[in-house]
Amino acid sequence: MSRSPPDIIYGVNDKPPTLSLLMMGFQHVVVITLTLIIPVLIAKEVGLSDQQANFFISMSLLATGIGTCLQAWKWRGIIGSGYLCPCICGPSYLSASIMAVHTGGLSLLFGMTAITGVFQIAISRIISKLRILFPVEVTGVVVTMVGITIIPFAIPSFFGTTNTNLINPVVVLVSLITFVIICGFTIWGKGWTRLFPALIGCIIGYLLSLALGVAGDDTVAKISTTPLFGFPDLSYFGFSFNPYLLLPFFIATISSTFKNVGDITICQKTSDMDWKRPDFSNISAGILSDGISTLIGGLIGGLGQSSSSSNIGLALGTRTISRYISFSAGGILILLAFFPKLAALFLYLPDPVMGAMSIYMGSFMIVAGLGIVTSRMMDARKTFVVGSSLMFGLGVHMLPDIFSQVPTVIQPLFESGLSVATLVAITLNLLMRIGIKKQETLTIQPDDEISDKVFAFMEKQGERWGARPDVIRRATSALSETCESLFSTGRTTEPVSVTAIYDELKIDIPVSYTGKELILTDKRPTPQEIMKDPDGFSRLSGYMVQRYADRVTNQNLGDKWVITLHFDH
């Protein structure tokens, strides 16, 4: 059973009090509804009528609510990751969706979205076999870029330059006040205020924006004229299919899946103090959940769904990662699909509020991603993979026209810094693996400086393999103690052969020598036993080796002994 970090207020399986659960659900809904800009952009780009746009947005909200609950469900370990990892309208589907509506209207978009869900369901069944594509450094790059991709949206909103190049001082003032309130309650808040910093900041920022006139000239009018309750008009629903759009939608699915891997990985790491590597069976269940959510989106008339990195950032900031919050947020989203006036409150969030919240959440994602990258030892190969992929990913945002000449059919893969960085990281990782041996040998002579030689050997291999630093430190100590003991206690006078064998799950170090058995014991010898027993020092060394390694086996092969040090990785 996983152990939650000590600073977590509500762990994955903790159920907060009902009122707190409801308020935390609202807090996450505020973040989720920021992504309603995706269906709004599609509606504006293709000229949908107000009625069509309202239907599209309502059904997208409904799909998001269902998907948010589904992701937290963890049904038999098959569907849902079981984490607070809400769904949003997937940004990866923007370009392909616009192409579909331009080509065949909403019916074509709904049909292709449903097929996209089937794509993702199929990918979820084989993702565990593709774990070689996602070592920790690649996953860390994905998570880091998820945070970085918020910047092009967050900074213009923060400074009021969304529709102009001129900074709006009033917008900046509201943004700063909102940001300071959110950060202040996150860091210094006590009791309930620490649980709801984003919600408190959002409410105060919203009221300030309305009072200072930066919420939009017609925001209040739009909200007031929106009906309180209404069923979506199903006359806008339909299905059609175009085989020429299969490739762009498949590429969008791949981009969304890359993001799913990073998001669920950070959920795993955040919830478990003993986290070592991504659990791909759990990731598979999470991707399957998002695939089903996207399929549902297409079947009811909504947009494709993806996991929400911003909400994970919010969970990290508030230190509340209970999956029950997803059920609260999901239920609210489902209700919003039938209460347009309430949905409009979120839909018309002022720019300074969105900017402050986005920067707050993105900062946690960036730092979390870098933490994943540095959880393994880095050598020149891995540094090249991480650095190059981040540079290409950042290049998309700094030079947005750089991939403008890419064929339209694969444009979704290159329109996001996240997609480009992930593609570069995966490609370079596979190339950099060429020439890396998973097994290395070392011979230690009786007159060698054993500690120095073992340290240099294990550090070099640890960097090449990208091993966990703590495991390499324990392996170095165990191997040094073993070899020192063999020579100092007269167990052997011959050279000792060491082989280090690595895979993603373990490190095994067989130590082969000719001589007497090294005594291994789980019981620490007393000072009297050490001084009086001829094998006292050998027993002490054997005890120390047992303490450093996860498991130790000793095998006799005629005139040779093989001590194998096992380390879980």
XYZ file of C-alpha atoms in Angstrom:
569
model
C 0.000 0.000 0.000
C 1.412 3.398 -0.975
C 2.376 5.975 1.651
C 1.219 9.567 1.188
C 3.834 12.297 1.778
C 3.501 13.861 5.271
C 2.482 17.312 3.972
C -0.561 15.962 2.097
C -3.774 17.110 3.792
C -6.133 14.648 2.089
C -4.557 11.584 0.464
C -5.848 9.721 -2.577
C -8.313 7.555 -0.656
C -9.180 10.044 2.100
C -12.731 11.387 2.034
C -12.978 15.038 3.115
C -16.062 16.336 4.973
C -19.081 16.922 2.725
C -18.973 20.740 2.721
C -15.211 20.818 2.127
C -15.612 18.219 -0.620
C -18.224 20.345 -2.352
C -16.110 23.512 -2.130
C -12.996 21.725 -3.374
C -15.072 20.367 -6.246
C -16.134 23.928 -7.148
C -12.493 25.013 -6.964
C -11.509 22.391 -9.513
C -14.515 23.195 -11.702
C -13.254 26.784 -11.953
C -10.018 25.443 -13.425
C -11.720 22.910 -15.694
C -14.040 25.508 -17.212
C -11.020 27.545 -18.325
C -10.635 24.980 -21.087
C -14.125 25.707 -22.415
C -12.207 28.188 -24.533
C -11.477 25.193 -26.813
C -15.093 24.549 -27.927
C -15.674 28.339 -27.938
C -12.730 28.796 -30.340
C -14.063 26.022 -32.573
C -17.526 27.607 -32.577
C -16.115 31.024 -33.501
C -13.682 29.665 -36.090
C -16.348 27.824 -38.070
C -19.188 30.300 -37.469
C -21.590 28.164 -35.436
C -24.857 29.791 -34.444
C -25.429 30.619 -30.772
C -27.781 27.653 -30.466
C -25.271 25.255 -32.029
C -22.471 26.621 -29.837
C -24.590 26.270 -26.675
C -25.403 22.650 -27.551
C -21.741 21.888 -28.282
C -20.514 23.470 -25.026
C -23.225 21.812 -22.904
C -22.451 18.368 -24.296
C -18.721 18.944 -23.839
C -19.372 19.832 -20.193
C -21.430 16.663 -19.785
C -18.656 14.510 -21.300
C -16.064 16.228 -19.093
C -18.130 15.562 -15.965
C -18.601 11.892 -16.821
C -14.922 11.489 -17.685
C -13.792 13.199 -14.465
C -15.795 10.715 -12.384
C -14.678 7.782 -14.527
C -10.982 8.615 -14.131
C -11.258 8.535 -10.324
C -13.396 5.391 -10.192
C -10.644 2.772 -10.664
C -13.074 0.006 -11.563
C -11.269 -3.317 -10.911
C -7.983 -1.664 -11.847
C -9.055 -1.701 -15.494
C -10.901 1.582 -16.023
C -9.706 4.754 -14.325
C -6.396 5.553 -12.661
C -8.051 6.171 -9.276
C -6.461 9.603 -8.934
C -7.642 13.205 -8.818
C -6.935 13.695 -12.519
C -9.999 15.468 -13.968
C -10.918 15.579 -17.646
C -10.995 18.698 -19.810
C -11.829 19.498 -23.415
C -8.587 18.295 -24.994
C -6.460 21.057 -26.592
C -4.845 18.404 -28.803
C -8.111 17.999 -30.711
C -8.473 21.692 -31.653
C -7.008 21.653 -35.171
C -8.504 18.316 -36.194
C -11.920 19.355 -34.839
C -11.886 22.603 -36.818
C -10.973 20.636 -39.960
C -13.902 18.275 -39.324
C -16.484 21.042 -38.835
C -15.236 22.914 -41.911
C -15.457 19.702 -43.946
C -18.763 18.221 -42.813
C -20.258 20.258 -39.970
C -20.891 19.181 -36.388
C -22.057 15.699 -37.415
C -18.623 14.940 -38.883
C -16.910 16.279 -35.755
C -19.036 14.039 -33.524
C -18.423 10.974 -35.693
C -14.657 11.510 -35.842
C -14.497 12.231 -32.103
C -16.216 8.913 -31.372
C -13.694 7.116 -33.591
C -10.890 8.962 -31.774
C -12.155 7.471 -28.524
C -11.865 4.012 -30.063
C -8.269 4.858 -31.116
C -7.365 5.780 -27.560
C -9.033 2.713 -26.086
C -6.918 0.567 -28.434
C -3.727 2.432 -27.476
C -4.476 1.910 -23.775
C -4.346 -1.856 -24.289
C -0.757 -1.770 -25.589
C 0.745 1.202 -23.726
C 2.386 -1.065 -21.127
C 4.356 -2.731 -23.924
C 5.656 0.689 -24.966
C 7.209 1.558 -21.617
C 10.645 1.622 -23.278
C 9.463 4.852 -24.944
C 8.789 6.510 -21.587
C 11.754 6.197 -19.217
C 11.714 8.607 -16.296
C 13.620 11.389 -18.072
C 11.169 11.380 -21.002
C 8.183 11.370 -18.646
C 9.769 14.254 -16.725
C 10.146 16.245 -19.940
C 6.467 15.639 -20.744
C 5.333 16.859 -17.305
C 7.640 19.905 -17.476
C 6.356 20.853 -20.915
C 2.768 20.471 -19.717
C 3.488 23.305 -17.290
C 5.386 25.347 -19.869
C 2.565 25.108 -22.421
C 0.384 27.089 -20.014
C 2.687 30.114 -20.376
C 1.444 31.428 -23.783
C -2.068 31.528 -22.354
C -1.222 32.607 -18.793
C 1.112 35.554 -19.399
C -1.114 37.498 -21.880
C -4.084 36.975 -19.554
C -2.045 38.144 -16.569
C -0.914 41.366 -18.274
C -4.096 42.035 -20.244
C -2.469 41.611 -23.643
C -4.774 38.868 -24.964
C -6.164 41.086 -27.720
C -3.556 43.871 -27.762
C 0.175 44.443 -27.388
C -0.353 47.115 -24.714
C -0.148 46.116 -21.057
C -3.264 47.074 -19.110
C -2.217 48.400 -15.659
C -5.643 47.700 -14.153
C -5.567 44.095 -15.362
C -2.054 43.704 -13.928
C -3.235 45.091 -10.589
C -6.148 42.626 -10.395
C -3.875 39.785 -11.534
C -1.299 40.577 -8.858
C -3.902 40.835 -6.112
C -5.467 37.521 -7.187
C -2.074 35.821 -7.451
C -0.876 37.103 -4.063
C -4.114 35.953 -2.400
C -3.872 32.461 -3.917
C -0.179 32.056 -3.043
C -0.624 33.638 0.396
C -3.362 31.233 1.463
C -1.433 28.291 -0.047
C 1.693 29.075 1.970
C 0.426 30.723 5.148
C -3.238 29.716 5.192
C -4.630 27.845 8.173
C -7.556 25.442 8.352
C -10.122 25.782 5.574
C -8.354 28.735 3.920
C -5.454 26.476 2.953
C -7.846 24.083 1.237
C -9.485 26.671 -1.024
C -6.846 29.263 -2.025
C -7.774 29.192 -5.718
C -11.486 29.498 -4.995
C -10.940 32.428 -2.622
C -8.616 34.152 -5.095
C -11.060 33.520 -7.955
C -14.015 35.079 -6.110
C -12.060 38.167 -5.009
C -10.484 38.547 -8.463
C -13.875 38.185 -10.160
C -15.438 40.884 -7.968
C -12.465 43.219 -8.472
C -12.628 42.694 -12.249
C -16.323 43.597 -12.284
C -15.755 46.631 -10.040
C -12.816 47.953 -12.076
C -14.333 47.210 -15.470
C -11.868 44.596 -16.725
C -14.302 41.671 -16.794
C -15.584 42.561 -20.260
C -18.141 45.183 -21.202
C -20.990 42.764 -21.770
C -20.121 39.996 -19.284
C -22.885 40.852 -16.848
C -25.406 41.228 -19.692
C -24.464 37.857 -21.182
C -24.784 36.109 -17.836
C -28.075 37.787 -16.968
C -29.692 36.914 -20.309
C -28.588 33.276 -20.213
C -31.450 30.968 -19.100
C -31.081 29.306 -15.713
C -32.112 25.816 -16.826
C -32.435 24.066 -20.160
C -32.063 20.741 -21.929
C -29.623 20.667 -24.875
C -31.337 20.854 -28.270
C -30.721 17.381 -29.742
C -31.685 18.562 -33.241
C -28.054 19.618 -33.710
C -26.818 16.071 -33.112
C -25.755 13.719 -35.892
C -23.031 11.370 -37.146
C -20.928 11.245 -40.284
C -17.521 9.897 -41.266
C -14.639 10.944 -43.536
C -11.658 8.570 -43.958
C -9.378 11.457 -44.964
C -9.621 12.839 -41.417
C -8.517 9.609 -39.736
C -4.821 10.593 -39.755
C -5.160 14.061 -38.165
C -7.493 12.692 -35.484
C -5.149 9.760 -34.832
C -2.216 12.173 -34.434
C -4.305 14.258 -32.034
C -4.979 11.069 -30.055
C -1.252 10.303 -29.859
C -0.556 13.836 -28.594
C -3.276 13.513 -25.964
C -1.957 10.100 -24.892
C 1.563 11.516 -24.393
C 0.023 14.064 -22.056
C -1.968 11.376 -20.218
C 1.237 9.467 -19.471
C 2.841 12.557 -17.920
C -0.242 13.582 -15.947
C -0.910 10.167 -14.420
C 2.795 9.730 -13.638
C 2.855 12.929 -11.586
C -0.291 11.740 -9.776
C 1.487 8.491 -8.909
C 4.598 10.292 -7.695
C 2.656 12.829 -5.641
C 0.603 10.208 -3.832
C 3.385 7.739 -2.980
C 6.509 8.513 -0.940
C 8.039 5.265 -2.200
C 7.471 6.028 -5.894
C 10.240 4.614 -8.088
C 8.976 4.518 -11.679
C 5.752 4.954 -13.692
C 3.204 2.173 -13.116
C 2.095 1.439 -16.663
C -0.759 -0.859 -15.718
C -2.274 2.083 -13.845
C -1.458 4.443 -16.736
C -3.177 1.996 -19.104
C -6.343 2.136 -16.976
C -6.198 5.943 -16.974
C -5.787 6.166 -20.745
C -8.645 3.694 -21.206
C -10.824 5.964 -19.060
C -9.997 9.014 -21.197
C -10.635 6.973 -24.345
C -14.090 6.017 -23.072
C -14.722 9.670 -22.125
C -13.791 10.807 -25.632
C -16.026 8.114 -27.127
C -18.872 9.351 -24.928
C -18.105 12.923 -26.020
C -18.554 11.956 -29.649
C -21.692 9.903 -28.973
C -23.495 12.723 -27.146
C -22.218 15.663 -29.223
C -19.174 16.979 -27.322
C -15.440 17.422 -27.779
C -12.658 14.885 -27.248
C -11.447 14.605 -23.640
C -8.003 14.658 -22.073
C -6.543 14.751 -18.554
C -6.135 18.170 -16.942
C -2.582 19.129 -15.998
C -3.807 22.410 -14.490
C -6.018 20.582 -12.010
C -3.109 18.375 -11.005
C -1.116 21.565 -10.407
C -3.974 22.860 -8.239
C -3.998 19.603 -6.256
C -0.235 19.909 -5.706
C -0.621 23.496 -4.548
C -3.427 22.798 -2.080
C -1.946 19.430 -0.985
C -5.358 17.798 -1.419
C -5.246 14.843 -3.804
C -8.341 12.905 -2.728
C -9.981 11.155 -5.656
C -13.367 11.909 -4.082
C -12.868 15.519 -5.156
C -13.173 14.259 -8.733
C -16.639 12.889 -8.002
C -17.668 16.243 -6.534
C -16.260 18.189 -9.484
C -17.684 15.711 -12.009
C -21.158 15.961 -10.491
C -21.044 19.761 -10.618
C -19.949 19.685 -14.273
C -22.821 17.366 -15.182
C -25.257 19.778 -13.498
C -23.705 22.748 -15.324
C -24.559 21.087 -18.640
C -28.234 21.630 -17.736
C -27.860 25.023 -15.994
C -26.492 27.405 -18.656
C -26.555 30.481 -16.377
C -24.256 28.823 -13.850
C -21.987 27.605 -16.624
C -21.805 31.173 -17.969
C -20.340 32.356 -14.640
C -17.348 30.122 -15.289
C -17.294 30.643 -19.039
C -16.795 34.396 -18.684
C -14.031 34.339 -16.086
C -12.051 37.604 -16.370
C -8.572 37.497 -17.918
C -6.661 38.517 -14.756
C -8.280 35.685 -12.795
C -7.419 33.139 -15.484
C -3.862 34.483 -15.782
C -3.142 34.387 -12.044
C -4.582 30.905 -11.606
C -2.751 29.541 -14.652
C 0.630 30.792 -13.434
C -0.052 29.361 -9.975
C -0.914 25.907 -11.320
C 1.723 25.843 -14.052
C 4.533 26.560 -11.591
C 3.783 23.373 -9.652
C 3.731 21.292 -12.845
C 7.078 22.650 -14.078
C 8.830 21.979 -10.773
C 7.218 18.533 -10.475
C 8.434 17.629 -13.973
C 11.983 18.734 -13.197
C 11.805 16.675 -10.009
C 10.984 13.570 -12.051
C 13.893 14.265 -14.424
C 16.379 14.643 -11.555
C 15.141 11.522 -9.756
C 17.620 9.608 -11.938
C 21.351 10.075 -12.390
C 22.180 12.119 -15.482
C 25.000 11.575 -17.954
C 25.783 13.303 -21.270
C 23.264 11.142 -23.169
C 20.347 11.898 -20.896
C 21.319 15.555 -20.595
C 21.211 15.757 -24.377
C 17.783 14.094 -24.499
C 16.273 16.377 -21.852
C 17.940 19.621 -22.955
C 17.309 19.199 -26.680
C 13.668 18.197 -26.302
C 12.964 21.162 -24.015
C 14.653 23.536 -26.454
C 12.603 22.286 -29.400
C 9.440 22.422 -27.317
C 10.145 25.973 -26.187
C 10.992 26.882 -29.775
C 7.396 26.246 -30.812
C 6.195 28.895 -28.367
C 9.004 31.384 -29.014
C 8.808 30.997 -32.800
C 5.171 29.984 -33.414
C 5.519 30.089 -37.216
C 8.472 27.708 -37.276
C 6.307 24.696 -38.236
C 3.811 26.597 -40.377
C 4.931 24.737 -43.506
C 4.302 21.314 -42.005
C 1.650 19.418 -44.038
C -1.836 20.105 -42.730
C -2.568 16.436 -42.097
C 0.158 16.204 -39.403
C -0.218 19.773 -38.144
C -1.771 18.687 -34.790
C 1.500 16.991 -33.864
C 3.498 20.199 -34.355
C 1.175 22.902 -33.132
C 2.001 22.293 -29.466
C 5.344 22.581 -27.705
C 4.309 19.581 -25.628
C 3.852 17.363 -28.688
C 7.128 18.478 -30.278
C 9.136 18.090 -27.060
C 7.668 14.630 -26.447
C 8.342 13.510 -30.012
C 11.963 14.745 -29.831
C 12.503 13.202 -26.376
C 11.200 9.778 -27.425
C 13.223 9.775 -30.654
C 16.458 10.895 -29.005
C 15.985 8.476 -26.120
C 15.792 5.549 -28.532
C 18.858 6.777 -30.419
C 20.853 7.428 -27.237
C 20.230 3.874 -26.035
C 22.474 2.618 -28.853
C 25.768 1.501 -27.364
C 24.627 1.398 -23.753
C 25.513 -1.920 -22.171
C 23.220 -3.185 -19.470
C 26.015 -5.327 -18.053
C 29.533 -4.264 -17.046
C 32.349 -6.105 -15.298
C 35.097 -4.994 -12.924
C 38.088 -6.831 -11.494
C 39.309 -5.845 -8.041
C 42.830 -6.709 -6.976
C 43.851 -7.268 -3.318
C 46.055 -4.150 -3.313
C 43.520 -1.832 -4.987
C 41.990 1.207 -3.285
C 38.718 -0.679 -3.143
C 36.347 2.097 -2.044
C 37.594 4.548 -4.675
C 37.536 1.957 -7.451
C 34.034 0.733 -6.592
C 32.719 4.297 -6.254
C 34.066 5.342 -9.668
C 32.672 2.185 -11.304
C 29.192 2.451 -9.822
C 28.889 6.201 -10.427
C 29.807 5.748 -14.074
C 27.302 2.926 -14.586
C 24.603 4.716 -12.632
C 24.877 7.766 -14.883
C 24.853 5.698 -18.065
C 21.831 3.714 -16.959
C 19.958 6.654 -15.490
C 19.649 4.796 -12.196
C 18.211 6.194 -8.991
C 20.982 7.915 -6.974
C 19.884 6.358 -3.670
C 20.073 2.833 -5.142
C 23.554 3.476 -6.556
C 24.712 4.784 -3.166
C 23.468 1.639 -1.406
C 24.946 -0.590 -4.103
C 28.306 1.182 -3.794
C 28.331 0.732 -0.018
C 27.316 -2.936 -0.218
C 29.870 -3.776 -2.898
C 32.684 -1.938 -1.102
C 31.860 -3.677 2.175
C 31.763 -7.083 0.455
C 35.121 -6.716 -1.286
C 36.850 -5.110 1.723
C 35.635 -7.940 3.935
C 36.761 -10.683 1.549
C 40.325 -9.382 1.556
C 40.610 -8.102 5.136
C 39.250 -11.298 6.738
C 41.345 -13.578 4.525
C 38.367 -15.044 2.689
C 40.371 -14.743 -0.530
C 43.765 -13.597 -1.733
C 42.836 -13.770 -5.400
C 41.299 -11.050 -7.628
C 37.534 -10.606 -7.220
C 35.312 -10.406 -10.322
C 32.314 -8.056 -10.148
C 29.471 -7.893 -12.684
C 26.810 -5.169 -12.553
C 23.563 -6.049 -14.361
C 20.792 -3.464 -14.818
C 17.222 -3.247 -16.002
C 14.430 -0.794 -15.177
C 13.245 -2.867 -12.227
C 16.434 -4.042 -10.519
C 20.227 -4.011 -10.269
C 21.999 -7.324 -9.617
C 25.712 -7.449 -8.753
C 27.242 -10.955 -8.691
C 30.622 -10.975 -6.879
C 32.694 -14.039 -7.847
C 35.852 -15.140 -6.013
C 37.928 -18.197 -5.086
C 38.238 -18.803 -1.362
C 36.153 -19.206 1.781
C 32.502 -18.395 2.298
C 31.573 -14.890 3.459
C 29.184 -15.389 6.369
C 25.901 -13.544 5.834
C 23.620 -12.910 8.792
C 20.494 -10.902 9.542
C 21.476 -10.592 13.202
C 23.986 -7.997 14.274
C 26.866 -9.634 16.220
C 27.540 -8.290 19.708
C 30.896 -6.644 20.548
C 31.824 -9.768 22.540
C 31.081 -12.028 19.555
C 33.129 -9.805 17.277
C 36.161 -9.895 19.600
C 36.021 -13.567 20.633
C 34.747 -15.329 17.502
C 37.405 -15.815 14.766
C 34.669 -15.100 12.246
C 33.316 -12.128 14.226
C 34.444 -9.436 11.795
C 33.255 -11.503 8.844
C 29.821 -11.786 10.480
C 29.722 -8.019 11.051
C 30.546 -7.390 7.399
C 27.948 -9.910 6.314
C 25.390 -8.130 8.492
C 26.303 -4.735 6.984
C 26.018 -6.109 3.437
C 22.573 -7.502 4.258
C 21.522 -4.078 5.552
C 22.653 -2.214 2.425
C 21.131 -4.591 -0.155
C 17.481 -5.501 -0.606
C 18.418 -9.192 -0.883
C 21.672 -11.140 -0.833
C 22.233 -14.697 -2.042
C 25.341 -16.837 -1.631
C 26.093 -19.738 -3.974
C 28.917 -22.282 -3.949
C 30.260 -23.386 -7.361
C 32.953 -25.890 -6.518
C 36.039 -23.918 -5.518
C 34.262 -20.614 -6.206
C 31.694 -18.579 -4.335
C 29.245 -16.126 -5.916
C 27.641 -13.512 -3.702
C 24.815 -11.754 -5.565
C 23.668 -8.374 -4.284
C 20.083 -7.592 -5.324
C 18.646 -4.053 -5.401
C 15.093 -3.138 -6.359
C 14.959 -0.158 -8.722
